[in-house]
């Protein structure tokens, strides 16, 4: 991955706003529920659940909220709904590919909500398989820099990272999906502060966007999609120059 999409960095910068709105707790709860539904409610036996709980705690999610999400995933909470994962594919302005991952108890509601946002903001829904082949699943870890940049990079590579990207105050580290937990553990053992760790979709190739108007439309669409309650994450393959982002 010699080139990187800017969306991960943009999400990090707007993360503080998400936390102020309280939406981050809802997303953590969804991720915990999903992990429980896939592999059970024991963090010791379910690496995805352990990761989701660690990330929730890093954002100061209360223990009772975490426990409630686990119970909902198990279907033991009072009034718990049957949740299901649905992925939508489509295109943003400029031909940028999108993968929209959701968790919902009402597919019709979620489908309509996603379609409305896309249609009203220059996007187009795509058929199944129209964009998913353009992305790879990777582990992504956001860490704070520890010391000298070159020394940090060597430690990160030695920990098993496949690639890394320097960001303000630290690094975004990419791993094989099945090595995310092991790399995170090695980095923590080496004294790095982990800001977040997750499985994410990384574009295989990027679409260059140099038109300011198109760039604004893409970013607006991405933010509106991520604000939808049922949306877990949105992946895109745009590459917008830093000058336009600023």
GROMACS .gro file of C-alpha atoms in nm:
model
  246
    1UNK     CA    1   0.000   0.000   0.000
    2UNK     CA    2   0.229   0.271  -0.123
    3UNK     CA    3  -0.057   0.526  -0.135
    4UNK     CA    4  -0.321   0.578   0.131
    5UNK     CA    5  -0.674   0.708   0.132
    6UNK     CA    6  -0.720   1.022   0.338
    7UNK     CA    7  -1.052   0.912   0.488
    8UNK     CA    8  -0.891   0.740   0.787
    9UNK     CA    9  -0.708   1.062   0.875
   10UNK     CA   10  -1.021   1.272   0.828
   11UNK     CA   11  -1.216   1.042   1.060
   12UNK     CA   12  -0.947   1.077   1.326
   13UNK     CA   13  -0.964   1.455   1.307
   14UNK     CA   14  -1.342   1.464   1.338
   15UNK     CA   15  -1.348   1.197   1.608
   16UNK     CA   16  -1.367   1.456   1.886
   17UNK     CA   17  -1.688   1.591   1.734
   18UNK     CA   18  -1.837   1.241   1.721
   19UNK     CA   19  -1.756   1.190   2.088
   20UNK     CA   20  -1.922   1.518   2.185
   21UNK     CA   21  -2.240   1.405   2.011
   22UNK     CA   22  -2.233   1.078   2.204
   23UNK     CA   23  -2.267   0.883   1.880
   24UNK     CA   24  -1.940   0.702   1.944
   25UNK     CA   25  -2.102   0.498   2.224
   26UNK     CA   26  -2.375   0.381   1.988
   27UNK     CA   27  -2.118   0.267   1.733
   28UNK     CA   28  -1.916   0.083   1.998
   29UNK     CA   29  -2.233  -0.091   2.115
   30UNK     CA   30  -2.311  -0.201   1.759
   31UNK     CA   31  -1.958  -0.338   1.715
   32UNK     CA   32  -1.977  -0.528   2.044
   33UNK     CA   33  -2.314  -0.676   1.948
   34UNK     CA   34  -2.177  -0.783   1.610
   35UNK     CA   35  -1.874  -0.950   1.765
   36UNK     CA   36  -2.090  -1.137   2.017
   37UNK     CA   37  -2.326  -1.260   1.747
   38UNK     CA   38  -2.034  -1.395   1.545
   39UNK     CA   39  -1.839  -1.579   1.814
   40UNK     CA   40  -2.005  -1.559   2.154
   41UNK     CA   41  -1.990  -1.337   2.461
   42UNK     CA   42  -1.661  -1.448   2.618
   43UNK     CA   43  -1.381  -1.196   2.541
   44UNK     CA   44  -1.125  -1.462   2.630
   45UNK     CA   45  -1.247  -1.681   2.345
   46UNK     CA   46  -1.360  -1.408   2.104
   47UNK     CA   47  -1.079  -1.185   1.976
   48UNK     CA   48  -1.318  -0.954   1.790
   49UNK     CA   49  -1.520  -0.896   2.107
   50UNK     CA   50  -1.205  -0.831   2.310
   51UNK     CA   51  -1.097  -0.572   2.051
   52UNK     CA   52  -1.439  -0.405   2.049
   53UNK     CA   53  -1.444  -0.384   2.430
   54UNK     CA   54  -1.088  -0.243   2.441
   55UNK     CA   55  -1.184   0.028   2.192
   56UNK     CA   56  -1.502   0.111   2.383
   57UNK     CA   57  -1.309   0.146   2.708
   58UNK     CA   58  -1.052   0.369   2.536
   59UNK     CA   59  -1.339   0.608   2.460
   60UNK     CA   60  -1.461   0.591   2.821
   61UNK     CA   61  -1.776   0.393   2.744
   62UNK     CA   62  -1.937   0.297   3.079
   63UNK     CA   63  -1.913  -0.066   3.188
   64UNK     CA   64  -2.292  -0.096   3.207
   65UNK     CA   65  -2.321   0.009   2.842
   66UNK     CA   66  -2.068  -0.256   2.742
   67UNK     CA   67  -2.250  -0.525   2.942
   68UNK     CA   68  -2.581  -0.421   2.788
   69UNK     CA   69  -2.436  -0.449   2.437
   70UNK     CA   70  -2.302  -0.797   2.513
   71UNK     CA   71  -2.643  -0.908   2.640
   72UNK     CA   72  -2.810  -0.768   2.328
   73UNK     CA   73  -2.568  -0.958   2.111
   74UNK     CA   74  -2.650  -1.276   2.301
   75UNK     CA   75  -3.020  -1.203   2.272
   76UNK     CA   76  -3.060  -1.213   2.650
   77UNK     CA   77  -3.141  -0.848   2.706
   78UNK     CA   78  -3.504  -0.760   2.770
   79UNK     CA   79  -3.661  -0.659   2.440
   80UNK     CA   80  -3.348  -0.745   2.241
   81UNK     CA   81  -3.400  -0.730   1.866
   82UNK     CA   82  -3.247  -0.965   1.610
   83UNK     CA   83  -2.965  -0.762   1.455
   84UNK     CA   84  -2.817  -0.838   1.113
   85UNK     CA   85  -2.526  -0.702   0.914
   86UNK     CA   86  -2.597  -0.554   0.572
   87UNK     CA   87  -2.334  -0.409   0.337
   88UNK     CA   88  -2.428  -0.163   0.065
   89UNK     CA   89  -2.212  -0.078  -0.236
   90UNK     CA   90  -2.220   0.238  -0.443
   91UNK     CA   91  -2.043   0.540  -0.583
   92UNK     CA   92  -1.981   0.893  -0.463
   93UNK     CA   93  -1.938   1.191  -0.699
   94UNK     CA   94  -1.630   1.160  -0.919
   95UNK     CA   95  -1.667   0.782  -0.955
   96UNK     CA   96  -1.534   0.713  -0.604
   97UNK     CA   97  -1.626   0.363  -0.483
   98UNK     CA   98  -1.804   0.318  -0.150
   99UNK     CA   99  -1.861   0.025   0.087
  100UNK     CA  100  -2.121   0.101   0.354
  101UNK     CA  101  -2.139  -0.145   0.643
  102UNK     CA  102  -2.448  -0.141   0.864
  103UNK     CA  103  -2.598  -0.330   1.157
  104UNK     CA  104  -2.976  -0.317   1.175
  105UNK     CA  105  -3.291  -0.468   1.320
  106UNK     CA  106  -3.494  -0.337   1.025
  107UNK     CA  107  -3.344  -0.382   0.678
  108UNK     CA  108  -3.617  -0.180   0.506
  109UNK     CA  109  -3.555   0.121   0.731
  110UNK     CA  110  -3.177   0.105   0.686
  111UNK     CA  111  -3.201   0.049   0.312
  112UNK     CA  112  -3.425   0.352   0.272
  113UNK     CA  113  -3.206   0.569   0.494
  114UNK     CA  114  -2.887   0.484   0.303
  115UNK     CA  115  -3.059   0.533  -0.034
  116UNK     CA  116  -3.199   0.870   0.069
  117UNK     CA  117  -2.859   1.000   0.177
  118UNK     CA  118  -2.697   0.875  -0.144
  119UNK     CA  119  -2.965   1.013  -0.376
  120UNK     CA  120  -2.984   1.352  -0.209
  121UNK     CA  121  -2.607   1.406  -0.205
  122UNK     CA  122  -2.482   1.298  -0.546
  123UNK     CA  123  -2.425   0.928  -0.476
  124UNK     CA  124  -2.547   0.623  -0.665
  125UNK     CA  125  -2.630   0.281  -0.523
  126UNK     CA  126  -2.449  -0.009  -0.688
  127UNK     CA  127  -2.528  -0.377  -0.736
  128UNK     CA  128  -2.380  -0.642  -0.507
  129UNK     CA  129  -2.017  -0.693  -0.604
  130UNK     CA  130  -1.985  -0.360  -0.786
  131UNK     CA  131  -1.727  -0.213  -0.546
  132UNK     CA  132  -1.635  -0.477  -0.284
  133UNK     CA  133  -1.362  -0.622  -0.506
  134UNK     CA  134  -1.183  -0.285  -0.494
  135UNK     CA  135  -1.104  -0.320  -0.120
  136UNK     CA  136  -0.895  -0.546   0.103
  137UNK     CA  137  -0.964  -0.619   0.471
  138UNK     CA  138  -0.678  -0.501   0.692
  139UNK     CA  139  -0.612  -0.443   1.059
  140UNK     CA  140  -0.553  -0.075   1.137
  141UNK     CA  141  -0.394   0.053   1.458
  142UNK     CA  142  -0.361   0.419   1.553
  143UNK     CA  143  -0.066   0.474   1.788
  144UNK     CA  144   0.100   0.776   1.941
  145UNK     CA  145   0.464   0.839   1.853
  146UNK     CA  146   0.699   0.730   2.130
  147UNK     CA  147   1.031   0.890   2.043
  148UNK     CA  148   1.254   0.924   1.740
  149UNK     CA  149   1.050   0.869   1.424
  150UNK     CA  150   1.297   0.631   1.259
  151UNK     CA  151   1.330   0.424   1.576
  152UNK     CA  152   0.952   0.411   1.614
  153UNK     CA  153   0.911   0.293   1.255
  154UNK     CA  154   1.165   0.015   1.303
  155UNK     CA  155   0.988  -0.103   1.619
  156UNK     CA  156   0.652  -0.097   1.442
  157UNK     CA  157   0.785  -0.302   1.149
  158UNK     CA  158   0.949  -0.549   1.388
  159UNK     CA  159   0.612  -0.589   1.564
  160UNK     CA  160   0.466  -0.729   1.242
  161UNK     CA  161   0.319  -0.428   1.062
  162UNK     CA  162   0.268  -0.466   0.687
  163UNK     CA  163   0.265  -0.092   0.627
  164UNK     CA  164   0.249   0.234   0.820
  165UNK     CA  165   0.144   0.591   0.757
  166UNK     CA  166   0.273   0.890   0.953
  167UNK     CA  167  -0.001   1.114   1.093
  168UNK     CA  168  -0.007   1.407   1.336
  169UNK     CA  169   0.149   1.285   1.658
  170UNK     CA  170   0.183   0.922   1.558
  171UNK     CA  171   0.117   0.651   1.302
  172UNK     CA  172  -0.157   0.453   1.134
  173UNK     CA  173  -0.034   0.094   1.118
  174UNK     CA  174  -0.173  -0.169   0.882
  175UNK     CA  175  -0.162  -0.543   0.954
  176UNK     CA  176  -0.293  -0.870   0.815
  177UNK     CA  177  -0.648  -0.905   0.954
  178UNK     CA  178  -0.564  -1.217   1.156
  179UNK     CA  179  -0.255  -1.050   1.309
  180UNK     CA  180  -0.422  -0.734   1.442
  181UNK     CA  181  -0.439  -0.856   1.803
  182UNK     CA  182  -0.084  -0.992   1.806
  183UNK     CA  183   0.065  -0.673   1.659
  184UNK     CA  184  -0.132  -0.459   1.901
  185UNK     CA  185  -0.005  -0.665   2.195
  186UNK     CA  186   0.357  -0.630   2.081
  187UNK     CA  187   0.321  -0.255   2.036
  188UNK     CA  188   0.169  -0.215   2.383
  189UNK     CA  189   0.452  -0.426   2.525
  190UNK     CA  190   0.699  -0.194   2.357
  191UNK     CA  191   0.549   0.111   2.525
  192UNK     CA  192   0.335   0.250   2.245
  193UNK     CA  193   0.003   0.410   2.342
  194UNK     CA  194  -0.278   0.258   2.136
  195UNK     CA  195  -0.544   0.511   2.038
  196UNK     CA  196  -0.761   0.262   1.848
  197UNK     CA  197  -0.743  -0.072   1.669
  198UNK     CA  198  -0.995  -0.213   1.423
  199UNK     CA  199  -1.053  -0.416   1.112
  200UNK     CA  200  -1.112  -0.187   0.817
  201UNK     CA  201  -1.145  -0.185   0.439
  202UNK     CA  202  -0.844  -0.049   0.251
  203UNK     CA  203  -0.873   0.046  -0.118
  204UNK     CA  204  -0.651  -0.143  -0.361
  205UNK     CA  205  -0.630   0.160  -0.591
  206UNK     CA  206  -0.716   0.524  -0.536
  207UNK     CA  207  -0.918   0.769  -0.742
  208UNK     CA  208  -0.747   1.108  -0.762
  209UNK     CA  209  -0.985   1.396  -0.686
  210UNK     CA  210  -0.850   1.740  -0.775
  211UNK     CA  211  -1.173   1.935  -0.823
  212UNK     CA  212  -1.259   2.129  -0.503
  213UNK     CA  213  -1.634   2.110  -0.569
  214UNK     CA  214  -1.624   1.732  -0.621
  215UNK     CA  215  -1.403   1.687  -0.314
  216UNK     CA  216  -1.651   1.882  -0.099
  217UNK     CA  217  -1.942   1.671  -0.224
  218UNK     CA  218  -1.756   1.346  -0.149
  219UNK     CA  219  -1.662   1.447   0.206
  220UNK     CA  220  -2.015   1.573   0.275
  221UNK     CA  221  -2.165   1.245   0.154
  222UNK     CA  222  -1.921   1.040   0.363
  223UNK     CA  223  -2.000   1.235   0.680
  224UNK     CA  224  -2.376   1.215   0.628
  225UNK     CA  225  -2.358   0.839   0.574
  226UNK     CA  226  -2.153   0.788   0.889
  227UNK     CA  227  -2.401   0.995   1.089
  228UNK     CA  228  -2.679   0.744   1.014
  229UNK     CA  229  -2.758   0.544   1.328
  230UNK     CA  230  -2.740   0.202   1.158
  231UNK     CA  231  -2.413   0.269   0.974
  232UNK     CA  232  -2.104   0.114   1.129
  233UNK     CA  233  -1.843   0.232   0.881
  234UNK     CA  234  -1.793   0.370   0.531
  235UNK     CA  235  -1.491   0.288   0.316
  236UNK     CA  236  -1.396   0.488   0.007
  237UNK     CA  237  -1.114   0.490  -0.247
  238UNK     CA  238  -1.065   0.865  -0.297
  239UNK     CA  239  -0.734   1.049  -0.275
  240UNK     CA  240  -0.776   1.422  -0.216
  241UNK     CA  241  -0.464   1.646  -0.203
  242UNK     CA  242  -0.385   1.791   0.139
  243UNK     CA  243  -0.434   2.143   0.001
  244UNK     CA  244  -0.798   2.071  -0.081
  245UNK     CA  245  -0.860   1.900   0.252
  246UNK     CA  246  -0.739   2.208   0.436
   0.00000   0.00000   0.00000
